[in-house]
Amino acid sequence: MDTVFSPPLQHWLDIVGIFVFAISGALLAVRRNFDVFGMAVLAEVTGLGGGLFRDVVIGAVPPAAFTDLGYFLTPLVATVLVFFLHPEVERINKAVSVFDAAGLGLFCVTGTLKGHEFGLGLTSSVVMGLATAAGGGVLRDVLANEVPSLLRWDREIYAVPAIVGSSAVALLIHLDAVRPVTAVGAALLAFGLRLLALRYNLRAPRAWKRSSATVDAESGGATG
C-alpha cells in the first residue's frame, strides 16, 4: 500500500500526537505527586507506548521511537513544559482534551494503516489502530496505579471513537478507497465522536440489571 501521507507530513503529525499524549501523562504524574523522573516516564510511556506496542506486534523493528530521536525527545519537552507550567497547563485542560482527541483520531488511522501494510487482516488492523491510539494511556494509568480510563464506566467513551475510526479505515481499505482525504475523514470521524463524548458526557452502558447484582454482592450474596 502506498503511503497515504508524505513522509515529512506523517512525521510531524506523529510528533504532534506524541506531544499531546505526553502532556496528559506528565499532568497525571503531577496529580500523583511524582518527581521529575516519574513525570518523564509517564510522558514517554503515554506518548510512545501505543506505537511501540504496535510496532513490536507487527514486526516493525526497531520501533520508530528508537530510530527517530525526535520521537524520544518530544515527551521530554512535554515534561519540561508541565514541570514549570503545570498550573497554566491545567487551566487549559479543555484545550488539551481537544488536542488529545485529535491525537486519538490520527493514531487510530495510522495504526490501522500500518498494521495492514505489514500484512495483518482487516480485523487485526482495526485492533492495531485501537492499540496505537489507546495503548499509551493504558500503560500510563497502570504505572500510576489507576484503573485504566479505557475501562472505567465513569469516564467518557474513548475506545469507541477509536474503534469507529479504525473500522472506517478498514472499510476504506476493503473498498480500495484509501486516499489522503478519506484517511483524514476517518480521523475526523473519531475526533468528532470523542468531542461529542466530552461535550455530552457520553459513556458506554454497563451490565444489564447490574444494580441488583451489585446489591447481592455487597450484601454477601455468595454463600458457602
mmCIF file of C-alpha atoms in Angstrom:
data_model
loop_
_atom_site.group_PDB
_atom_site.id
_atom_site.type_symbol
_atom_site.label_atom_id
_atom_site.label_comp_id
_atom_site.label_asym_id
_atom_site.label_seq_id
_atom_site.Cartn_x
_atom_site.Cartn_y
_atom_site.Cartn_z
ATOM 1 C CA MET A 1 0.000 0.000 0.000
ATOM 2 C CA ASP A 2 1.352 3.422 -0.909
ATOM 3 C CA THR A 3 1.970 5.855 1.896
ATOM 4 C CA VAL A 4 -1.171 7.917 2.432
ATOM 5 C CA PHE A 5 0.654 10.955 3.793
ATOM 6 C CA SER A 6 4.046 12.161 2.636
ATOM 7 C CA PRO A 7 6.851 11.049 4.999
ATOM 8 C CA PRO A 8 7.594 14.610 6.268
ATOM 9 C CA LEU A 9 3.905 15.272 6.950
ATOM 10 C CA GLN A 10 3.477 11.885 8.625
ATOM 11 C CA HIS A 11 6.498 12.595 10.812
ATOM 12 C CA TRP A 12 5.152 15.921 12.032
ATOM 13 C CA LEU A 13 1.672 14.549 12.586
ATOM 14 C CA ASP A 14 3.234 11.826 14.740
ATOM 15 C CA ILE A 15 5.258 14.391 16.690
ATOM 16 C CA VAL A 16 2.168 16.484 17.440
ATOM 17 C CA GLY A 17 0.189 13.424 18.551
ATOM 18 C CA ILE A 18 3.049 12.191 20.751
ATOM 19 C CA PHE A 19 3.424 15.642 22.324
ATOM 20 C CA VAL A 20 -0.248 15.942 23.238
ATOM 21 C CA PHE A 21 -0.405 12.431 24.698
ATOM 22 C CA ALA A 22 2.817 13.083 26.615
ATOM 23 C CA ILE A 23 1.299 16.225 28.145
ATOM 24 C CA SER A 24 -1.534 14.132 29.575
ATOM 25 C CA GLY A 25 0.976 11.666 31.037
ATOM 26 C CA ALA A 26 3.049 14.389 32.670
ATOM 27 C CA LEU A 27 -0.068 16.036 34.111
ATOM 28 C CA LEU A 28 -1.170 12.768 35.684
ATOM 29 C CA ALA A 29 2.280 12.431 37.227
ATOM 30 C CA VAL A 30 1.904 15.900 38.785
ATOM 31 C CA ARG A 31 -1.502 14.952 40.195
ATOM 32 C CA ARG A 32 0.022 11.773 41.635
ATOM 33 C CA ASN A 33 2.861 13.804 43.190
ATOM 34 C CA PHE A 34 5.591 12.081 41.167
ATOM 35 C CA ASP A 35 9.056 13.609 40.882
ATOM 36 C CA VAL A 36 10.500 14.845 37.598
ATOM 37 C CA PHE A 37 11.779 11.375 36.661
ATOM 38 C CA GLY A 38 8.314 9.908 37.204
ATOM 39 C CA MET A 39 6.864 12.711 35.086
ATOM 40 C CA ALA A 40 9.275 11.887 32.273
ATOM 41 C CA VAL A 41 8.494 8.169 32.456
ATOM 42 C CA LEU A 42 4.729 8.714 32.276
ATOM 43 C CA ALA A 43 5.171 11.234 29.460
ATOM 44 C CA GLU A 44 7.320 8.820 27.443
ATOM 45 C CA VAL A 45 5.028 5.867 28.068
ATOM 46 C CA THR A 46 1.877 7.806 27.194
ATOM 47 C CA GLY A 47 3.322 9.373 24.072
ATOM 48 C CA LEU A 48 5.125 6.332 22.685
ATOM 49 C CA GLY A 49 3.507 3.286 24.310
ATOM 50 C CA GLY A 50 0.806 2.628 21.731
ATOM 51 C CA GLY A 51 3.160 2.944 18.781
ATOM 52 C CA LEU A 52 5.801 0.776 20.464
ATOM 53 C CA PHE A 53 3.279 -1.977 21.132
ATOM 54 C CA ARG A 54 2.021 -1.839 17.545
ATOM 55 C CA ASP A 55 5.495 -1.925 16.006
ATOM 56 C CA VAL A 56 6.636 -4.854 18.157
ATOM 57 C CA VAL A 57 3.491 -6.864 17.361
ATOM 58 C CA ILE A 58 3.663 -6.327 13.593
ATOM 59 C CA GLY A 59 7.447 -6.791 13.447
ATOM 60 C CA ALA A 60 8.365 -3.222 12.519
ATOM 61 C CA VAL A 61 11.592 -3.361 14.495
ATOM 62 C CA PRO A 62 13.419 -1.488 15.723
ATOM 63 C CA PRO A 63 10.353 0.667 16.510
ATOM 64 C CA ALA A 64 10.278 4.222 15.212
ATOM 65 C CA ALA A 65 10.638 5.529 18.781
ATOM 66 C CA PHE A 66 14.174 4.084 18.852
ATOM 67 C CA THR A 67 15.238 5.149 15.371
ATOM 68 C CA ASP A 68 13.944 8.728 15.353
ATOM 69 C CA LEU A 69 15.412 10.911 18.101
ATOM 70 C CA GLY A 70 12.579 13.391 17.700
ATOM 71 C CA TYR A 71 10.061 10.796 18.830
ATOM 72 C CA PHE A 72 12.007 10.145 22.022
ATOM 73 C CA LEU A 73 12.742 13.802 22.801
ATOM 74 C CA THR A 74 9.209 15.101 22.275
ATOM 75 C CA PRO A 75 7.829 13.642 25.550
ATOM 76 C CA LEU A 76 10.815 15.136 27.381
ATOM 77 C CA VAL A 77 9.904 18.560 26.001
ATOM 78 C CA ALA A 78 6.355 17.999 27.242
ATOM 79 C CA THR A 79 7.764 17.023 30.653
ATOM 80 C CA VAL A 80 9.776 20.244 30.928
ATOM 81 C CA LEU A 81 6.744 22.297 29.912
ATOM 82 C CA VAL A 82 4.500 20.665 32.512
ATOM 83 C CA PHE A 83 7.221 20.739 35.190
ATOM 84 C CA PHE A 84 7.462 24.523 35.052
ATOM 85 C CA LEU A 85 3.995 25.496 33.828
ATOM 86 C CA HIS A 86 1.647 22.809 35.105
ATOM 87 C CA PRO A 87 -0.821 25.264 36.747
ATOM 88 C CA GLU A 88 -1.198 27.043 33.407
ATOM 89 C CA VAL A 89 -1.463 23.760 31.524
ATOM 90 C CA GLU A 90 -4.143 22.557 33.960
ATOM 91 C CA ARG A 91 -6.117 25.741 33.271
ATOM 92 C CA ILE A 92 -6.235 24.941 29.571
ATOM 93 C CA ASN A 93 -7.146 21.317 30.238
ATOM 94 C CA LYS A 94 -10.158 21.548 27.930
ATOM 95 C CA ALA A 95 -7.902 22.598 25.086
ATOM 96 C CA VAL A 96 -5.538 19.733 25.918
ATOM 97 C CA SER A 97 -8.527 17.359 25.774
ATOM 98 C CA VAL A 98 -9.351 18.623 22.287
ATOM 99 C CA PHE A 99 -5.797 18.008 21.105
ATOM 100 C CA ASP A 100 -5.854 14.605 22.795
ATOM 101 C CA ALA A 101 -8.983 13.779 20.787
ATOM 102 C CA ALA A 102 -7.152 14.867 17.635
ATOM 103 C CA GLY A 103 -4.261 12.575 18.533
ATOM 104 C CA LEU A 104 -6.732 9.742 19.066
ATOM 105 C CA GLY A 105 -8.169 10.268 15.599
ATOM 106 C CA LEU A 106 -4.759 10.460 13.950
ATOM 107 C CA PHE A 107 -3.237 7.442 15.689
ATOM 108 C CA CYS A 108 -6.204 5.115 15.182
ATOM 109 C CA VAL A 109 -5.949 5.811 11.438
ATOM 110 C CA THR A 110 -2.175 5.496 11.117
ATOM 111 C CA GLY A 111 -2.136 2.421 13.358
ATOM 112 C CA THR A 112 -4.729 0.664 11.232
ATOM 113 C CA LEU A 113 -2.935 1.531 8.003
ATOM 114 C CA LYS A 114 0.442 0.380 9.315
ATOM 115 C CA GLY A 115 -0.989 -2.877 10.604
ATOM 116 C CA HIS A 116 -2.455 -3.650 7.190
ATOM 117 C CA GLU A 117 0.744 -2.562 5.456
ATOM 118 C CA PHE A 118 2.599 -5.234 7.462
ATOM 119 C CA GLY A 119 0.229 -7.986 6.378
ATOM 120 C CA LEU A 120 -2.487 -8.061 9.043
ATOM 121 C CA GLY A 121 -6.081 -8.761 8.104
ATOM 122 C CA LEU A 122 -8.685 -6.040 8.375
ATOM 123 C CA THR A 123 -9.963 -7.066 11.822
ATOM 124 C CA SER A 124 -6.448 -7.325 13.250
ATOM 125 C CA SER A 125 -5.594 -3.977 11.666
ATOM 126 C CA VAL A 126 -8.535 -2.392 13.493
ATOM 127 C CA VAL A 127 -7.189 -3.819 16.761
ATOM 128 C CA MET A 128 -3.797 -2.312 15.957
ATOM 129 C CA GLY A 129 -5.459 1.043 15.344
ATOM 130 C CA LEU A 130 -7.124 0.897 18.754
ATOM 131 C CA ALA A 131 -3.882 -0.208 20.423
ATOM 132 C CA THR A 132 -1.947 2.627 18.800
ATOM 133 C CA ALA A 133 -4.479 5.223 19.907
ATOM 134 C CA ALA A 134 -5.175 3.966 23.425
ATOM 135 C CA GLY A 135 -2.205 1.777 24.408
ATOM 136 C CA GLY A 136 -0.109 4.600 25.814
ATOM 137 C CA GLY A 137 -2.930 5.776 28.044
ATOM 138 C CA VAL A 138 -3.485 2.279 29.407
ATOM 139 C CA LEU A 139 0.219 1.908 30.262
ATOM 140 C CA ARG A 140 0.203 5.373 31.846
ATOM 141 C CA ASP A 141 -2.709 4.514 34.136
ATOM 142 C CA VAL A 142 -1.249 1.133 35.108
ATOM 143 C CA LEU A 143 2.076 2.717 36.066
ATOM 144 C CA ALA A 144 0.225 5.374 38.055
ATOM 145 C CA ASN A 145 -1.666 2.602 39.911
ATOM 146 C CA GLU A 146 -5.039 3.618 38.492
ATOM 147 C CA VAL A 147 -7.766 1.675 36.735
ATOM 148 C CA PRO A 148 -7.179 2.483 33.045
ATOM 149 C CA SER A 149 -9.534 5.187 31.812
ATOM 150 C CA LEU A 150 -10.340 2.874 28.927
ATOM 151 C CA LEU A 151 -12.097 0.514 31.370
ATOM 152 C CA ARG A 152 -13.841 2.996 33.666
ATOM 153 C CA TRP A 153 -17.578 3.488 33.297
ATOM 154 C CA ASP A 154 -17.396 6.953 34.869
ATOM 155 C CA ARG A 155 -15.232 8.338 32.039
ATOM 156 C CA GLU A 156 -16.437 9.458 28.631
ATOM 157 C CA ILE A 157 -16.081 6.861 25.886
ATOM 158 C CA TYR A 158 -12.572 6.689 24.469
ATOM 159 C CA ALA A 159 -12.205 3.279 22.877
ATOM 160 C CA VAL A 160 -15.442 3.553 20.896
ATOM 161 C CA PRO A 161 -14.341 6.559 18.801
ATOM 162 C CA ALA A 162 -11.008 4.846 18.134
ATOM 163 C CA ILE A 163 -12.746 1.637 17.068
ATOM 164 C CA VAL A 164 -15.108 3.571 14.798
ATOM 165 C CA GLY A 165 -12.224 5.459 13.195
ATOM 166 C CA SER A 166 -10.177 2.295 12.747
ATOM 167 C CA SER A 167 -13.177 0.445 11.309
ATOM 168 C CA ALA A 168 -13.761 3.272 8.853
ATOM 169 C CA VAL A 169 -10.179 2.885 7.664
ATOM 170 C CA ALA A 170 -10.633 -0.886 7.330
ATOM 171 C CA LEU A 171 -13.715 -0.255 5.184
ATOM 172 C CA LEU A 172 -11.734 2.160 3.023
ATOM 173 C CA ILE A 173 -9.018 -0.474 2.590
ATOM 174 C CA HIS A 174 -11.636 -3.063 1.620
ATOM 175 C CA LEU A 175 -13.083 -0.661 -0.973
ATOM 176 C CA ASP A 176 -9.613 0.336 -2.193
ATOM 177 C CA ALA A 177 -10.541 3.910 -1.371
ATOM 178 C CA VAL A 178 -7.684 4.924 0.919
ATOM 179 C CA ARG A 179 -6.637 8.422 -0.077
ATOM 180 C CA PRO A 180 -5.319 11.350 1.969
ATOM 181 C CA VAL A 181 -8.750 12.959 2.004
ATOM 182 C CA THR A 182 -10.575 9.753 3.029
ATOM 183 C CA ALA A 183 -7.980 8.952 5.695
ATOM 184 C CA VAL A 184 -8.399 12.455 7.109
ATOM 185 C CA GLY A 185 -12.150 11.895 7.032
ATOM 186 C CA ALA A 186 -11.790 8.742 9.144
ATOM 187 C CA ALA A 187 -9.576 10.612 11.616
ATOM 188 C CA LEU A 188 -12.123 13.432 11.805
ATOM 189 C CA LEU A 189 -14.869 10.877 12.464
ATOM 190 C CA ALA A 190 -13.035 9.520 15.513
ATOM 191 C CA PHE A 191 -12.122 13.061 16.577
ATOM 192 C CA GLY A 192 -15.726 14.242 16.316
ATOM 193 C CA LEU A 193 -17.090 11.281 18.269
ATOM 194 C CA ARG A 194 -14.600 11.873 21.055
ATOM 195 C CA LEU A 195 -15.525 15.571 21.215
ATOM 196 C CA LEU A 196 -19.215 14.659 21.383
ATOM 197 C CA ALA A 197 -18.445 12.263 24.231
ATOM 198 C CA LEU A 198 -16.635 15.029 26.100
ATOM 199 C CA ARG A 199 -19.352 17.575 25.394
ATOM 200 C CA TYR A 200 -22.329 15.393 26.327
ATOM 201 C CA ASN A 201 -20.652 13.094 28.848
ATOM 202 C CA LEU A 202 -21.330 10.003 26.738
ATOM 203 C CA ARG A 203 -20.497 6.711 28.434
ATOM 204 C CA ALA A 204 -20.682 3.072 27.447
ATOM 205 C CA PRO A 205 -23.502 1.039 29.043
ATOM 206 C CA ARG A 206 -22.786 -1.218 31.989
ATOM 207 C CA ALA A 207 -24.005 -4.757 32.550
ATOM 208 C CA TRP A 208 -27.744 -5.370 32.182
ATOM 209 C CA LYS A 209 -29.566 -5.185 35.525
ATOM 210 C CA ARG A 210 -26.266 -4.667 37.284
ATOM 211 C CA SER A 211 -27.874 -2.789 40.230
ATOM 212 C CA SER A 212 -29.497 -5.881 41.718
ATOM 213 C CA ALA A 213 -26.366 -7.941 41.147
ATOM 214 C CA THR A 214 -24.284 -5.320 42.898
ATOM 215 C CA VAL A 215 -26.648 -5.245 45.863
ATOM 216 C CA ASP A 216 -26.418 -9.022 46.162
ATOM 217 C CA ALA A 217 -22.634 -8.935 46.060
ATOM 218 C CA GLU A 218 -22.379 -6.154 48.619
ATOM 219 C CA SER A 219 -24.726 -7.979 50.968
ATOM 220 C CA GLY A 220 -22.672 -11.141 50.813
ATOM 221 C CA GLY A 221 -24.721 -12.796 48.099
ATOM 222 C CA ALA A 222 -22.112 -15.530 47.633
ATOM 223 C CA THR A 223 -22.895 -18.042 50.312
ATOM 224 C CA GLY A 224 -20.775 -21.038 51.122
#
